[in-house]
Amino acid sequence: MVLLSSCGQETDSKYPVNDQSFVMEGPLFQGPNTAQASFTPAMNAEGELTSATLASAVLKAPEGQNFDAFSDVVLQLVTSSSDMIQVGVLNPVPKGQSSLTLQVSNEADLSELLSSGECVWVIDANIPVDMMDTTITFSGDFMFDVTHTK
Amino acid sequence: MMKSIFLTFSLAILTVGVAFGQDKKADQKEADRLIGVWAPSNGRALVKVQNIAGKYYGRIVKLKEPIDPETGEPKLDKNNPDESLRDTPLLGYRMLKDFVYAGDDEWTEGTIYDPLSGSLYSCTIKMKKDGSLDIRGYIGVKALGRTDVWTRVK
């Protein structure tokens, strides 16, 4: 009997997704409101994507503005062919901050999502009061820890 | 003769195309009946359903008792099995996820999250003739699940 085995060579790397643009269009009502942004992963590393987790998520307000309109923020990722996964949260949102670093999930494996085409970030933010004439814009910088196996 | 065959063929394709487009529109309209605000039978919350990337998601938009009596603060998802996400507020939580319309008044392939236990269940949604929803959560076998009736608020 001949036993054949193969050893996969793993390569760890960082994969950044920067300058994602979010718009929460008014009128905004008290309670949870949603903003979305999408990207299509294009990784240079060779081999099959076998593991992916979100290493960091930073939201940035436009110059001179802050995130005081939000009481909390929840970050999720979804594709049309994969289930939505919650990947981050910040609760409460500290006052006067123009940049928010979210607490990210160290358990959620995102390799299936990142392998299935266009990904959509879904950000839910609770707003404590109605903001009828306001549209909130902000951007997001994200970093993934990814492992490819050849 | 060739011209007439070509014309007939083109018209047939056009007719099928238009009919297909109308079917698709009708399907979408049928599927979108799930969009709205719904009240589970226990009266503890209201859940708003929306369409994201072609699938249906429901999040808690109102809680009857939004404050945790133990902490005096807004309720959190303190039973989440992922400890790093336990600061997530329950108000706004997406408890219904990833439903697709399967036809015949039924949405399938989704999950429902029970914040009281931190458990995630497979779930199907069936719209009844009176417009209410049978929400059936189960683990593994659908026959062994539990059904709750949700009524439309808006």
GROMACS .gro file of N, CA, C and O in nm, chain A residues 107, chain B residues 77-86 93 113 117-120:
model
   68
  107GLU      N    1  -1.306   3.578   1.686
  107GLU     CA    2  -1.355   3.442   1.659
  107GLU      C    3  -1.411   3.426   1.518
  107GLU      O    4  -1.411   3.316   1.463
  227ASP      N    5  -2.606   4.244   2.457
  227ASP     CA    6  -2.610   4.104   2.415
  227ASP      C    7  -2.514   4.023   2.502
  227ASP      O    8  -2.415   3.967   2.456
  228LYS      N    9  -2.546   4.018   2.632
  228LYS     CA   10  -2.449   3.965   2.728
  228LYS      C   11  -2.433   3.814   2.722
  228LYS      O   12  -2.344   3.758   2.784
  229ASN      N   13  -2.522   3.747   2.647
  229ASN     CA   14  -2.510   3.600   2.634
  229ASN      C   15  -2.443   3.557   2.505
  229ASN      O   16  -2.442   3.438   2.472
  230ASN      N   17  -2.391   3.654   2.427
  230ASN     CA   18  -2.326   3.618   2.301
  230ASN      C   19  -2.211   3.521   2.326
  230ASN      O   20  -2.125   3.549   2.410
  231PRO      N   21  -2.208   3.407   2.256
  231PRO     CA   22  -2.097   3.312   2.276
  231PRO      C   23  -1.961   3.373   2.242
  231PRO      O   24  -1.858   3.329   2.293
  232ASP      N   25  -1.959   3.474   2.154
  232ASP     CA   26  -1.834   3.544   2.123
  232ASP      C   27  -1.817   3.658   2.224
  232ASP      O   28  -1.881   3.763   2.214
  233GLU      N   29  -1.729   3.637   2.323
  233GLU     CA   30  -1.715   3.732   2.433
  233GLU      C   31  -1.680   3.873   2.387
  233GLU      O   32  -1.717   3.972   2.448
  234SER      N   33  -1.606   3.881   2.275
  234SER     CA   34  -1.562   4.013   2.229
  234SER      C   35  -1.677   4.097   2.175
  234SER      O   36  -1.660   4.216   2.148
  235LEU      N   37  -1.795   4.037   2.160
  235LEU     CA   38  -1.909   4.111   2.104
  235LEU      C   39  -2.021   4.133   2.207
  235LEU      O   40  -2.132   4.172   2.171
  236ARG      N   41  -1.992   4.108   2.335
  236ARG     CA   42  -2.098   4.117   2.436
  236ARG      C   43  -2.138   4.261   2.471
  236ARG      O   44  -2.234   4.282   2.545
  243TYR      N   45  -3.018   4.523   1.737
  243TYR     CA   46  -2.958   4.392   1.708
  243TYR      C   47  -3.028   4.324   1.591
  243TYR      O   48  -3.150   4.319   1.585
  263TYR      N   49  -3.180   3.462   1.619
  263TYR     CA   50  -3.095   3.464   1.739
  263TYR      C   51  -3.183   3.491   1.860
  263TYR      O   52  -3.267   3.583   1.857
  267SER      N   53  -3.084   3.350   2.550
  267SER     CA   54  -2.997   3.234   2.573
  267SER      C   55  -2.864   3.245   2.498
  267SER      O   56  -2.771   3.168   2.524
  268GLY      N   57  -2.856   3.339   2.403
  268GLY     CA   58  -2.736   3.350   2.320
  268GLY      C   59  -2.730   3.239   2.216
  268GLY      O   60  -2.624   3.209   2.163
  269SER      N   61  -2.846   3.180   2.186
  269SER     CA   62  -2.848   3.067   2.091
  269SER      C   63  -2.893   3.111   1.953
  269SER      O   64  -2.981   3.197   1.939
  270LEU      N   65  -2.833   3.050   1.853
  270LEU     CA   66  -2.867   3.078   1.714
  270LEU      C   67  -2.938   2.955   1.656
  270LEU      O   68  -2.890   2.843   1.670
   0.00000   0.00000   0.00000
